[in-house]
Amino acid sequence: MKKLLLLLDTDASPSTFDQVVAYDSNVDNIIAYGGITVENVTSHVHGMIFTRGGGNLKNSAIFIGGSNVSASDLVGEAVKKSFFGPMSVSVMLDPNGSNTTAAAIVRKVTTNYNIDGKKVVIIGSGPVGQRAALLFLKEGAGEVVITSRDITRSKAISLQMKNDYGVSVTAREAASGKSVNKLLKDAHVAIACGPAGVCVIPQSAWRSCDTLEVVADVNAVPPLGIAGLDVMDNGTDKKGIRFYGALAIGNLKMKVHRAAIKSLYESSNQFLNETTIYDIACKATSK
């Protein structure tokens, strides 16, 4: 029986990127829809679960994407509510690549590096930064600081993460190069998760920090998020600091993405989100 993937995208057009990765993960056929909302998703889900029964349900799966992460998260909850009894298929939630990218960042940093008790500063409070913060704490980081250009936003995200995950994240403001210098003063790990084409960590910040041991950047669009870093850096030592660039992280992200897609067809009751995708990332990098 063919492996089918129902791709549900909250954007107007379903993601070409996500479809290509799915085919590269040995999916036989993709049924893709854009403009998915909480209100219209149930009929699509029922179309998947009512056409195959019993053990054959594991040959069907759902992928939820979209650039609006909050909207996609809500669709994910609606999909779960559409299931009942044994009538379910496995689901992967990875809007805007946020879950697979965060998993790749944390695995790159923590491979051959002991994060226990260390201070991590994440410049950028978007979905990738938030998920990376959660995963660093899961790995044993002593403190994780998450920043935005407005302290009000940072505090709101910190409170949300406390409510959603029960974790404590320190909220700070990073409105200028000088403020970033202060933020990194006693940090061990610095992660640039800012917008594409914006340098959020100047060279002076990491060069003047005596405690810094690892830096990583998800921005591959010049200027890069960390000055003095190269997109291909993959644990490159510079001034005693280990550097990871966006393409090195991206290569691992693709590996994790493909492994997660493949795992959907192992059973019909999985829900892959930020934490379960990270578990897959750990398995993929332990081989």
PDB file of C-alpha atoms in Angstrom:
ATOM      1  CA  MET A   1       0.000   0.000   0.000  1.00  0.00           C
ATOM      2  CA  LYS A   2       1.311   3.444  -0.931  1.00  0.00           C
ATOM      3  CA  LYS A   3       2.518   5.901   1.710  1.00  0.00           C
ATOM      4  CA  LEU A   4       0.329   8.998   1.503  1.00  0.00           C
ATOM      5  CA  LEU A   5       1.025  12.357   3.139  1.00  0.00           C
ATOM      6  CA  LEU A   6      -1.693  14.959   3.601  1.00  0.00           C
ATOM      7  CA  LEU A   7       0.123  18.309   3.670  1.00  0.00           C
ATOM      8  CA  LEU A   8      -1.957  20.993   5.364  1.00  0.00           C
ATOM      9  CA  ASP A   9      -0.551  24.511   5.053  1.00  0.00           C
ATOM     10  CA  THR A  10      -2.024  27.610   6.694  1.00  0.00           C
ATOM     11  CA  ASP A  11      -0.582  29.759   3.880  1.00  0.00           C
ATOM     12  CA  ALA A  12      -2.553  30.305   0.672  1.00  0.00           C
ATOM     13  CA  SER A  13      -0.305  27.909  -1.271  1.00  0.00           C
ATOM     14  CA  PRO A  14       1.153  24.696   0.166  1.00  0.00           C
ATOM     15  CA  SER A  15       4.916  24.775   0.672  1.00  0.00           C
ATOM     16  CA  THR A  16       7.032  23.497  -2.234  1.00  0.00           C
ATOM     17  CA  PHE A  17       9.928  23.008   0.183  1.00  0.00           C
ATOM     18  CA  ASP A  18       7.942  20.709   2.475  1.00  0.00           C
ATOM     19  CA  GLN A  19       6.669  18.677  -0.472  1.00  0.00           C
ATOM     20  CA  VAL A  20      10.169  18.143  -1.889  1.00  0.00           C
ATOM     21  CA  VAL A  21      11.491  16.986   1.493  1.00  0.00           C
ATOM     22  CA  ALA A  22       8.554  14.604   1.855  1.00  0.00           C
ATOM     23  CA  TYR A  23       9.250  12.986  -1.512  1.00  0.00           C
ATOM     24  CA  ASP A  24      12.930  12.714  -0.563  1.00  0.00           C
ATOM     25  CA  SER A  25      11.744  10.890   2.572  1.00  0.00           C
ATOM     26  CA  ASN A  26      10.223   8.112   0.427  1.00  0.00           C
ATOM     27  CA  VAL A  27       6.607   9.289   0.571  1.00  0.00           C
ATOM     28  CA  ASP A  28       4.786   7.851  -2.460  1.00  0.00           C
ATOM     29  CA  ASN A  29       2.215  10.595  -2.930  1.00  0.00           C
ATOM     30  CA  ILE A  30       1.351  13.964  -1.394  1.00  0.00           C
ATOM     31  CA  ILE A  31      -2.106  15.515  -1.153  1.00  0.00           C
ATOM     32  CA  ALA A  32      -1.443  19.209  -0.513  1.00  0.00           C
ATOM     33  CA  TYR A  33      -3.833  21.989   0.490  1.00  0.00           C
ATOM     34  CA  GLY A  34      -3.255  25.642   1.323  1.00  0.00           C
ATOM     35  CA  GLY A  35      -5.493  28.026   3.226  1.00  0.00           C
ATOM     36  CA  ILE A  36      -6.072  25.552   6.032  1.00  0.00           C
ATOM     37  CA  THR A  37      -7.824  26.863   9.130  1.00  0.00           C
ATOM     38  CA  VAL A  38      -9.288  25.437  12.309  1.00  0.00           C
ATOM     39  CA  GLU A  39     -12.712  25.737  10.702  1.00  0.00           C
ATOM     40  CA  ASN A  40     -11.999  23.772   7.496  1.00  0.00           C
ATOM     41  CA  VAL A  41      -9.425  21.180   8.563  1.00  0.00           C
ATOM     42  CA  THR A  42     -11.718  18.438   9.926  1.00  0.00           C
ATOM     43  CA  SER A  43     -13.089  17.321   6.566  1.00  0.00           C
ATOM     44  CA  HIS A  44      -9.543  16.835   5.234  1.00  0.00           C
ATOM     45  CA  VAL A  45      -8.590  14.769   8.264  1.00  0.00           C
ATOM     46  CA  HIS A  46     -11.686  12.595   7.984  1.00  0.00           C
ATOM     47  CA  GLY A  47     -10.863  12.000   4.338  1.00  0.00           C
ATOM     48  CA  MET A  48      -7.603  10.411   5.492  1.00  0.00           C
ATOM     49  CA  ILE A  49      -8.885   8.326   8.384  1.00  0.00           C
ATOM     50  CA  PHE A  50     -12.090   6.973   6.817  1.00  0.00           C
ATOM     51  CA  THR A  51     -10.468   5.588   3.657  1.00  0.00           C
ATOM     52  CA  ARG A  52      -8.066   3.140   5.317  1.00  0.00           C
ATOM     53  CA  GLY A  53      -8.786   1.070   8.377  1.00  0.00           C
ATOM     54  CA  GLY A  54      -6.932  -1.022  10.922  1.00  0.00           C
ATOM     55  CA  GLY A  55      -3.227  -1.533  10.308  1.00  0.00           C
ATOM     56  CA  ASN A  56      -3.419   0.249   6.969  1.00  0.00           C
ATOM     57  CA  LEU A  57      -3.850   3.611   8.706  1.00  0.00           C
ATOM     58  CA  LYS A  58      -0.123   3.712   9.382  1.00  0.00           C
ATOM     59  CA  ASN A  59       0.408   4.190   5.638  1.00  0.00           C
ATOM     60  CA  SER A  60      -1.309   7.580   5.851  1.00  0.00           C
ATOM     61  CA  ALA A  61       0.096  10.625   7.680  1.00  0.00           C
ATOM     62  CA  ILE A  62      -0.426  14.377   8.053  1.00  0.00           C
ATOM     63  CA  PHE A  63       2.102  17.215   7.893  1.00  0.00           C
ATOM     64  CA  ILE A  64       1.109  20.662   9.186  1.00  0.00           C
ATOM     65  CA  GLY A  65       3.078  23.661   7.944  1.00  0.00           C
ATOM     66  CA  GLY A  66       2.744  27.367   7.253  1.00  0.00           C
ATOM     67  CA  SER A  67       4.612  30.601   7.927  1.00  0.00           C
ATOM     68  CA  ASN A  68       2.188  31.618  10.691  1.00  0.00           C
ATOM     69  CA  VAL A  69       3.383  29.356  13.492  1.00  0.00           C
ATOM     70  CA  SER A  70       0.589  30.220  15.927  1.00  0.00           C
ATOM     71  CA  ALA A  71      -2.083  29.484  13.320  1.00  0.00           C
ATOM     72  CA  SER A  72      -0.440  26.169  12.465  1.00  0.00           C
ATOM     73  CA  ASP A  73      -0.260  25.200  16.139  1.00  0.00           C
ATOM     74  CA  LEU A  74      -4.020  25.780  16.424  1.00  0.00           C
ATOM     75  CA  VAL A  75      -4.619  23.651  13.337  1.00  0.00           C
ATOM     76  CA  GLY A  76      -2.549  20.925  14.985  1.00  0.00           C
ATOM     77  CA  GLU A  77      -4.853  20.945  18.006  1.00  0.00           C
ATOM     78  CA  ALA A  78      -7.891  20.812  15.713  1.00  0.00           C
ATOM     79  CA  VAL A  79      -6.431  17.829  13.865  1.00  0.00           C
ATOM     80  CA  LYS A  80      -6.002  15.919  17.126  1.00  0.00           C
ATOM     81  CA  LYS A  81      -9.613  16.665  18.061  1.00  0.00           C
ATOM     82  CA  SER A  82     -10.739  15.253  14.701  1.00  0.00           C
ATOM     83  CA  PHE A  83      -9.459  11.789  15.663  1.00  0.00           C
ATOM     84  CA  PHE A  84     -11.523   9.372  17.722  1.00  0.00           C
ATOM     85  CA  GLY A  85     -11.036   5.872  19.070  1.00  0.00           C
ATOM     86  CA  PRO A  86      -8.613   3.919  16.865  1.00  0.00           C
ATOM     87  CA  MET A  87      -9.277   6.272  13.935  1.00  0.00           C
ATOM     88  CA  SER A  88      -6.099   8.333  13.740  1.00  0.00           C
ATOM     89  CA  VAL A  89      -2.961   8.783  11.681  1.00  0.00           C
ATOM     90  CA  SER A  90       0.424  10.129  12.681  1.00  0.00           C
ATOM     91  CA  VAL A  91       0.973  13.892  12.487  1.00  0.00           C
ATOM     92  CA  MET A  92       4.067  16.079  12.134  1.00  0.00           C
ATOM     93  CA  LEU A  93       3.894  19.733  13.167  1.00  0.00           C
ATOM     94  CA  ASP A  94       6.711  21.848  11.723  1.00  0.00           C
ATOM     95  CA  PRO A  95       5.412  25.307  10.750  1.00  0.00           C
ATOM     96  CA  ASN A  96       8.058  27.393   9.011  1.00  0.00           C
ATOM     97  CA  GLY A  97      10.565  24.655   9.838  1.00  0.00           C
ATOM     98  CA  SER A  98      10.690  25.941  13.418  1.00  0.00           C
ATOM     99  CA  ASN A  99      10.730  22.571  15.187  1.00  0.00           C
ATOM    100  CA  THR A 100      13.294  20.861  12.970  1.00  0.00           C
ATOM    101  CA  THR A 101      15.532  23.965  12.892  1.00  0.00           C
ATOM    102  CA  ALA A 102      15.522  24.373  16.675  1.00  0.00           C
ATOM    103  CA  ALA A 103      16.291  20.677  17.086  1.00  0.00           C
ATOM    104  CA  ALA A 104      19.238  20.996  14.698  1.00  0.00           C
ATOM    105  CA  ILE A 105      20.642  24.035  16.519  1.00  0.00           C
ATOM    106  CA  VAL A 106      20.551  22.370  19.915  1.00  0.00           C
ATOM    107  CA  ARG A 107      22.003  19.092  18.648  1.00  0.00           C
ATOM    108  CA  LYS A 108      24.859  20.918  16.930  1.00  0.00           C
ATOM    109  CA  VAL A 109      25.704  22.858  20.072  1.00  0.00           C
ATOM    110  CA  THR A 110      25.357  19.977  22.549  1.00  0.00           C
ATOM    111  CA  THR A 111      27.169  17.312  20.520  1.00  0.00           C
ATOM    112  CA  ASN A 112      30.538  16.854  22.228  1.00  0.00           C
ATOM    113  CA  TYR A 113      29.753  19.809  24.494  1.00  0.00           C
ATOM    114  CA  ASN A 114      28.479  19.650  28.071  1.00  0.00           C
ATOM    115  CA  ILE A 115      25.665  22.189  28.426  1.00  0.00           C
ATOM    116  CA  ASP A 116      24.945  21.327  32.067  1.00  0.00           C
ATOM    117  CA  GLY A 117      24.701  24.478  34.165  1.00  0.00           C
ATOM    118  CA  LYS A 118      25.814  26.727  31.313  1.00  0.00           C
ATOM    119  CA  LYS A 119      24.260  30.076  30.423  1.00  0.00           C
ATOM    120  CA  VAL A 120      22.725  30.320  26.946  1.00  0.00           C
ATOM    121  CA  VAL A 121      21.770  33.658  25.382  1.00  0.00           C
ATOM    122  CA  ILE A 122      19.408  33.557  22.411  1.00  0.00           C
ATOM    123  CA  ILE A 123      19.220  36.771  20.387  1.00  0.00           C
ATOM    124  CA  GLY A 124      15.793  36.659  18.769  1.00  0.00           C
ATOM    125  CA  SER A 125      12.503  35.585  20.295  1.00  0.00           C
ATOM    126  CA  GLY A 126      10.708  34.095  17.298  1.00  0.00           C
ATOM    127  CA  PRO A 127       9.452  30.485  17.115  1.00  0.00           C
ATOM    128  CA  VAL A 128      12.914  29.003  16.484  1.00  0.00           C
ATOM    129  CA  GLY A 129      14.426  30.922  19.405  1.00  0.00           C
ATOM    130  CA  GLN A 130      11.585  29.920  21.724  1.00  0.00           C
ATOM    131  CA  ARG A 131      11.837  26.249  20.814  1.00  0.00           C
ATOM    132  CA  ALA A 132      15.620  26.278  21.094  1.00  0.00           C
ATOM    133  CA  ALA A 133      15.283  27.812  24.569  1.00  0.00           C
ATOM    134  CA  LEU A 134      12.980  24.989  25.641  1.00  0.00           C
ATOM    135  CA  LEU A 135      15.329  22.314  24.285  1.00  0.00           C
ATOM    136  CA  PHE A 136      18.448  23.829  25.861  1.00  0.00           C
ATOM    137  CA  LEU A 137      16.699  23.739  29.231  1.00  0.00           C
ATOM    138  CA  LYS A 138      15.673  20.149  28.560  1.00  0.00           C
ATOM    139  CA  GLU A 139      19.354  19.339  28.001  1.00  0.00           C
ATOM    140  CA  GLY A 140      20.331  20.842  31.361  1.00  0.00           C
ATOM    141  CA  ALA A 141      21.344  24.442  30.674  1.00  0.00           C
ATOM    142  CA  GLY A 142      21.568  26.418  33.889  1.00  0.00           C
ATOM    143  CA  GLU A 143      19.989  29.568  32.479  1.00  0.00           C
ATOM    144  CA  VAL A 144      18.520  30.484  29.108  1.00  0.00           C
ATOM    145  CA  VAL A 145      18.070  34.140  28.203  1.00  0.00           C
ATOM    146  CA  ILE A 146      15.734  35.020  25.356  1.00  0.00           C
ATOM    147  CA  THR A 147      15.748  38.518  23.902  1.00  0.00           C
ATOM    148  CA  SER A 148      13.864  40.827  21.606  1.00  0.00           C
ATOM    149  CA  ARG A 149      14.192  44.494  20.727  1.00  0.00           C
ATOM    150  CA  ASP A 150      11.324  45.219  23.133  1.00  0.00           C
ATOM    151  CA  ILE A 151      11.519  43.914  26.701  1.00  0.00           C
ATOM    152  CA  THR A 152       7.715  43.785  26.835  1.00  0.00           C
ATOM    153  CA  ARG A 153       7.717  41.118  24.130  1.00  0.00           C
ATOM    154  CA  SER A 154      10.504  39.153  25.831  1.00  0.00           C
ATOM    155  CA  LYS A 155       8.592  39.149  29.113  1.00  0.00           C
ATOM    156  CA  ALA A 156       5.376  38.056  27.397  1.00  0.00           C
ATOM    157  CA  ILE A 157       7.173  35.134  25.740  1.00  0.00           C
ATOM    158  CA  SER A 158       8.835  34.156  29.016  1.00  0.00           C
ATOM    159  CA  LEU A 159       5.433  34.064  30.720  1.00  0.00           C
ATOM    160  CA  GLN A 160       3.923  32.088  27.847  1.00  0.00           C
ATOM    161  CA  MET A 161       6.690  29.480  28.029  1.00  0.00           C
ATOM    162  CA  LYS A 162       6.171  29.199  31.771  1.00  0.00           C
ATOM    163  CA  ASN A 163       2.459  28.553  31.203  1.00  0.00           C
ATOM    164  CA  ASP A 164       2.893  26.215  28.228  1.00  0.00           C
ATOM    165  CA  TYR A 165       5.933  24.196  29.278  1.00  0.00           C
ATOM    166  CA  GLY A 166       6.550  24.925  32.943  1.00  0.00           C
ATOM    167  CA  VAL A 167      10.069  26.275  32.254  1.00  0.00           C
ATOM    168  CA  SER A 168      11.745  29.481  33.410  1.00  0.00           C
ATOM    169  CA  VAL A 169      13.334  31.617  30.696  1.00  0.00           C
ATOM    170  CA  THR A 170      15.030  34.926  31.480  1.00  0.00           C
ATOM    171  CA  ALA A 171      13.648  37.861  29.467  1.00  0.00           C
ATOM    172  CA  ARG A 172      16.033  40.565  28.277  1.00  0.00           C
ATOM    173  CA  GLU A 173      16.179  43.352  25.696  1.00  0.00           C
ATOM    174  CA  ALA A 174      18.667  43.455  22.824  1.00  0.00           C
ATOM    175  CA  ALA A 175      18.038  46.766  21.116  1.00  0.00           C
ATOM    176  CA  SER A 176      21.618  47.630  20.117  1.00  0.00           C
ATOM    177  CA  GLY A 177      25.152  46.317  19.766  1.00  0.00           C
ATOM    178  CA  LYS A 178      26.034  47.695  23.208  1.00  0.00           C
ATOM    179  CA  SER A 179      23.159  45.841  24.854  1.00  0.00           C
ATOM    180  CA  VAL A 180      24.266  42.599  23.178  1.00  0.00           C
ATOM    181  CA  ASN A 181      27.788  43.111  24.539  1.00  0.00           C
ATOM    182  CA  LYS A 182      26.346  43.306  28.053  1.00  0.00           C
ATOM    183  CA  LEU A 183      24.098  40.281  27.517  1.00  0.00           C
ATOM    184  CA  LEU A 184      27.049  38.101  26.517  1.00  0.00           C
ATOM    185  CA  LYS A 185      29.243  39.223  29.393  1.00  0.00           C
ATOM    186  CA  ASP A 186      28.942  35.957  31.348  1.00  0.00           C
ATOM    187  CA  ALA A 187      27.381  33.734  28.684  1.00  0.00           C
ATOM    188  CA  HIS A 188      28.778  30.358  27.602  1.00  0.00           C
ATOM    189  CA  VAL A 189      26.629  29.882  24.487  1.00  0.00           C
ATOM    190  CA  ALA A 190      25.227  32.527  22.109  1.00  0.00           C
ATOM    191  CA  ILE A 191      22.613  31.777  19.467  1.00  0.00           C
ATOM    192  CA  ALA A 192      21.598  34.225  16.725  1.00  0.00           C
ATOM    193  CA  CYS A 193      17.938  33.669  15.804  1.00  0.00           C
ATOM    194  CA  GLY A 194      17.208  37.093  14.399  1.00  0.00           C
ATOM    195  CA  PRO A 195      15.613  38.006  11.048  1.00  0.00           C
ATOM    196  CA  ALA A 196      17.367  37.153   7.787  1.00  0.00           C
ATOM    197  CA  GLY A 197      19.972  39.643   6.651  1.00  0.00           C
ATOM    198  CA  VAL A 198      20.448  41.310  10.030  1.00  0.00           C
ATOM    199  CA  CYS A 199      23.613  41.086  12.122  1.00  0.00           C
ATOM    200  CA  VAL A 200      22.480  40.743  15.746  1.00  0.00           C
ATOM    201  CA  ILE A 201      25.829  39.817  17.338  1.00  0.00           C
ATOM    202  CA  PRO A 202      28.712  42.129  16.345  1.00  0.00           C
ATOM    203  CA  GLN A 203      32.247  40.788  16.343  1.00  0.00           C
ATOM    204  CA  SER A 204      33.143  43.008  19.284  1.00  0.00           C
ATOM    205  CA  ALA A 205      30.547  41.215  21.421  1.00  0.00           C
ATOM    206  CA  TRP A 206      31.923  37.689  21.093  1.00  0.00           C
ATOM    207  CA  ARG A 207      35.570  38.768  20.966  1.00  0.00           C
ATOM    208  CA  SER A 208      35.308  40.618  24.278  1.00  0.00           C
ATOM    209  CA  CYS A 209      33.505  37.807  26.113  1.00  0.00           C
ATOM    210  CA  ASP A 210      35.895  35.692  28.214  1.00  0.00           C
ATOM    211  CA  THR A 211      33.310  33.050  29.093  1.00  0.00           C
ATOM    212  CA  LEU A 212      31.907  32.347  25.612  1.00  0.00           C
ATOM    213  CA  GLU A 213      32.523  28.802  24.343  1.00  0.00           C
ATOM    214  CA  VAL A 214      30.016  28.195  21.501  1.00  0.00           C
ATOM    215  CA  VAL A 215      28.138  30.412  19.037  1.00  0.00           C
ATOM    216  CA  ALA A 216      25.599  29.448  16.357  1.00  0.00           C
ATOM    217  CA  ASP A 217      23.668  31.348  13.690  1.00  0.00           C
ATOM    218  CA  VAL A 218      20.565  30.346  11.683  1.00  0.00           C
ATOM    219  CA  ASN A 219      20.817  33.236   9.203  1.00  0.00           C
ATOM    220  CA  ALA A 220      22.328  32.363   5.822  1.00  0.00           C
ATOM    221  CA  VAL A 221      21.457  35.706   4.161  1.00  0.00           C
ATOM    222  CA  PRO A 222      24.207  38.385   4.205  1.00  0.00           C
ATOM    223  CA  PRO A 223      24.918  40.100   6.441  1.00  0.00           C
ATOM    224  CA  LEU A 224      25.000  37.068   8.695  1.00  0.00           C
ATOM    225  CA  GLY A 225      23.558  37.101  12.190  1.00  0.00           C
ATOM    226  CA  ILE A 226      27.013  36.856  13.777  1.00  0.00           C
ATOM    227  CA  ALA A 227      29.838  38.977  12.403  1.00  0.00           C
ATOM    228  CA  GLY A 228      32.997  36.979  11.697  1.00  0.00           C
ATOM    229  CA  LEU A 229      31.144  33.688  11.277  1.00  0.00           C
ATOM    230  CA  ASP A 230      30.956  31.700   8.033  1.00  0.00           C
ATOM    231  CA  VAL A 231      27.791  29.877   6.936  1.00  0.00           C
ATOM    232  CA  MET A 232      29.810  26.656   6.542  1.00  0.00           C
ATOM    233  CA  ASP A 233      31.401  26.777  10.000  1.00  0.00           C
ATOM    234  CA  ASN A 234      30.797  23.409  11.615  1.00  0.00           C
ATOM    235  CA  GLY A 235      32.452  23.513  15.005  1.00  0.00           C
ATOM    236  CA  THR A 236      35.217  25.753  13.656  1.00  0.00           C
ATOM    237  CA  ASP A 237      37.508  27.068  16.389  1.00  0.00           C
ATOM    238  CA  LYS A 238      38.006  30.829  16.377  1.00  0.00           C
ATOM    239  CA  LYS A 239      39.749  32.478  19.309  1.00  0.00           C
ATOM    240  CA  GLY A 240      38.874  29.438  21.440  1.00  0.00           C
ATOM    241  CA  ILE A 241      35.157  29.627  20.551  1.00  0.00           C
ATOM    242  CA  ARG A 242      33.331  26.918  18.581  1.00  0.00           C
ATOM    243  CA  PHE A 243      31.347  28.332  15.607  1.00  0.00           C
ATOM    244  CA  TYR A 244      28.323  26.845  13.801  1.00  0.00           C
ATOM    245  CA  GLY A 245      26.983  28.499  10.654  1.00  0.00           C
ATOM    246  CA  ALA A 246      23.543  28.381   9.073  1.00  0.00           C
ATOM    247  CA  LEU A 247      24.388  25.895   6.320  1.00  0.00           C
ATOM    248  CA  ALA A 248      25.963  23.434   8.740  1.00  0.00           C
ATOM    249  CA  ILE A 249      22.864  23.702  10.930  1.00  0.00           C
ATOM    250  CA  GLY A 250      20.644  23.524   7.841  1.00  0.00           C
ATOM    251  CA  ASN A 251      22.234  20.272   6.683  1.00  0.00           C
ATOM    252  CA  LEU A 252      21.354  18.670  10.012  1.00  0.00           C
ATOM    253  CA  LYS A 253      17.875  20.225   9.910  1.00  0.00           C
ATOM    254  CA  MET A 254      17.231  18.461   6.596  1.00  0.00           C
ATOM    255  CA  LYS A 255      18.413  15.141   8.027  1.00  0.00           C
ATOM    256  CA  VAL A 256      16.098  15.558  11.017  1.00  0.00           C
ATOM    257  CA  HIS A 257      13.181  16.606   8.784  1.00  0.00           C
ATOM    258  CA  ARG A 258      13.550  13.511   6.599  1.00  0.00           C
ATOM    259  CA  ALA A 259      13.946  11.197   9.587  1.00  0.00           C
ATOM    260  CA  ALA A 260      10.792  12.625  11.186  1.00  0.00           C
ATOM    261  CA  ILE A 261       8.761  12.158   7.990  1.00  0.00           C
ATOM    262  CA  LYS A 262       9.917   8.555   7.696  1.00  0.00           C
ATOM    263  CA  SER A 263       9.020   7.836  11.321  1.00  0.00           C
ATOM    264  CA  LEU A 264       5.393   8.872  10.722  1.00  0.00           C
ATOM    265  CA  TYR A 265       4.772   5.567   8.963  1.00  0.00           C
ATOM    266  CA  GLU A 266       5.919   3.396  11.860  1.00  0.00           C
ATOM    267  CA  SER A 267       2.510   3.687  13.563  1.00  0.00           C
ATOM    268  CA  SER A 268      -0.760   5.594  13.280  1.00  0.00           C
ATOM    269  CA  ASN A 269      -0.806   7.416  16.624  1.00  0.00           C
ATOM    270  CA  GLN A 270       2.244   9.705  16.758  1.00  0.00           C
ATOM    271  CA  PHE A 271       2.125  13.477  17.126  1.00  0.00           C
ATOM    272  CA  LEU A 272       5.507  14.992  16.325  1.00  0.00           C
ATOM    273  CA  ASN A 273       6.019  18.456  17.808  1.00  0.00           C
ATOM    274  CA  GLU A 274       8.990  20.427  19.168  1.00  0.00           C
ATOM    275  CA  THR A 275       9.893  17.850  21.833  1.00  0.00           C
ATOM    276  CA  THR A 276       9.247  14.613  19.953  1.00  0.00           C
ATOM    277  CA  ILE A 277      11.051  15.921  16.854  1.00  0.00           C
ATOM    278  CA  TYR A 278      13.996  16.682  19.117  1.00  0.00           C
ATOM    279  CA  ASP A 279      13.980  13.073  20.312  1.00  0.00           C
ATOM    280  CA  ILE A 280      14.221  12.026  16.662  1.00  0.00           C
ATOM    281  CA  ALA A 281      17.096  14.484  16.170  1.00  0.00           C
ATOM    282  CA  CYS A 282      18.952  12.906  19.085  1.00  0.00           C
ATOM    283  CA  LYS A 283      18.568   9.442  17.548  1.00  0.00           C
ATOM    284  CA  ALA A 284      19.617  10.696  14.126  1.00  0.00           C
ATOM    285  CA  THR A 285      22.837  12.213  15.493  1.00  0.00           C
ATOM    286  CA  SER A 286      23.787   9.355  17.809  1.00  0.00           C
ATOM    287  CA  LYS A 287      24.534   6.950  14.935  1.00  0.00           C
TER     288      LYS A 287
END
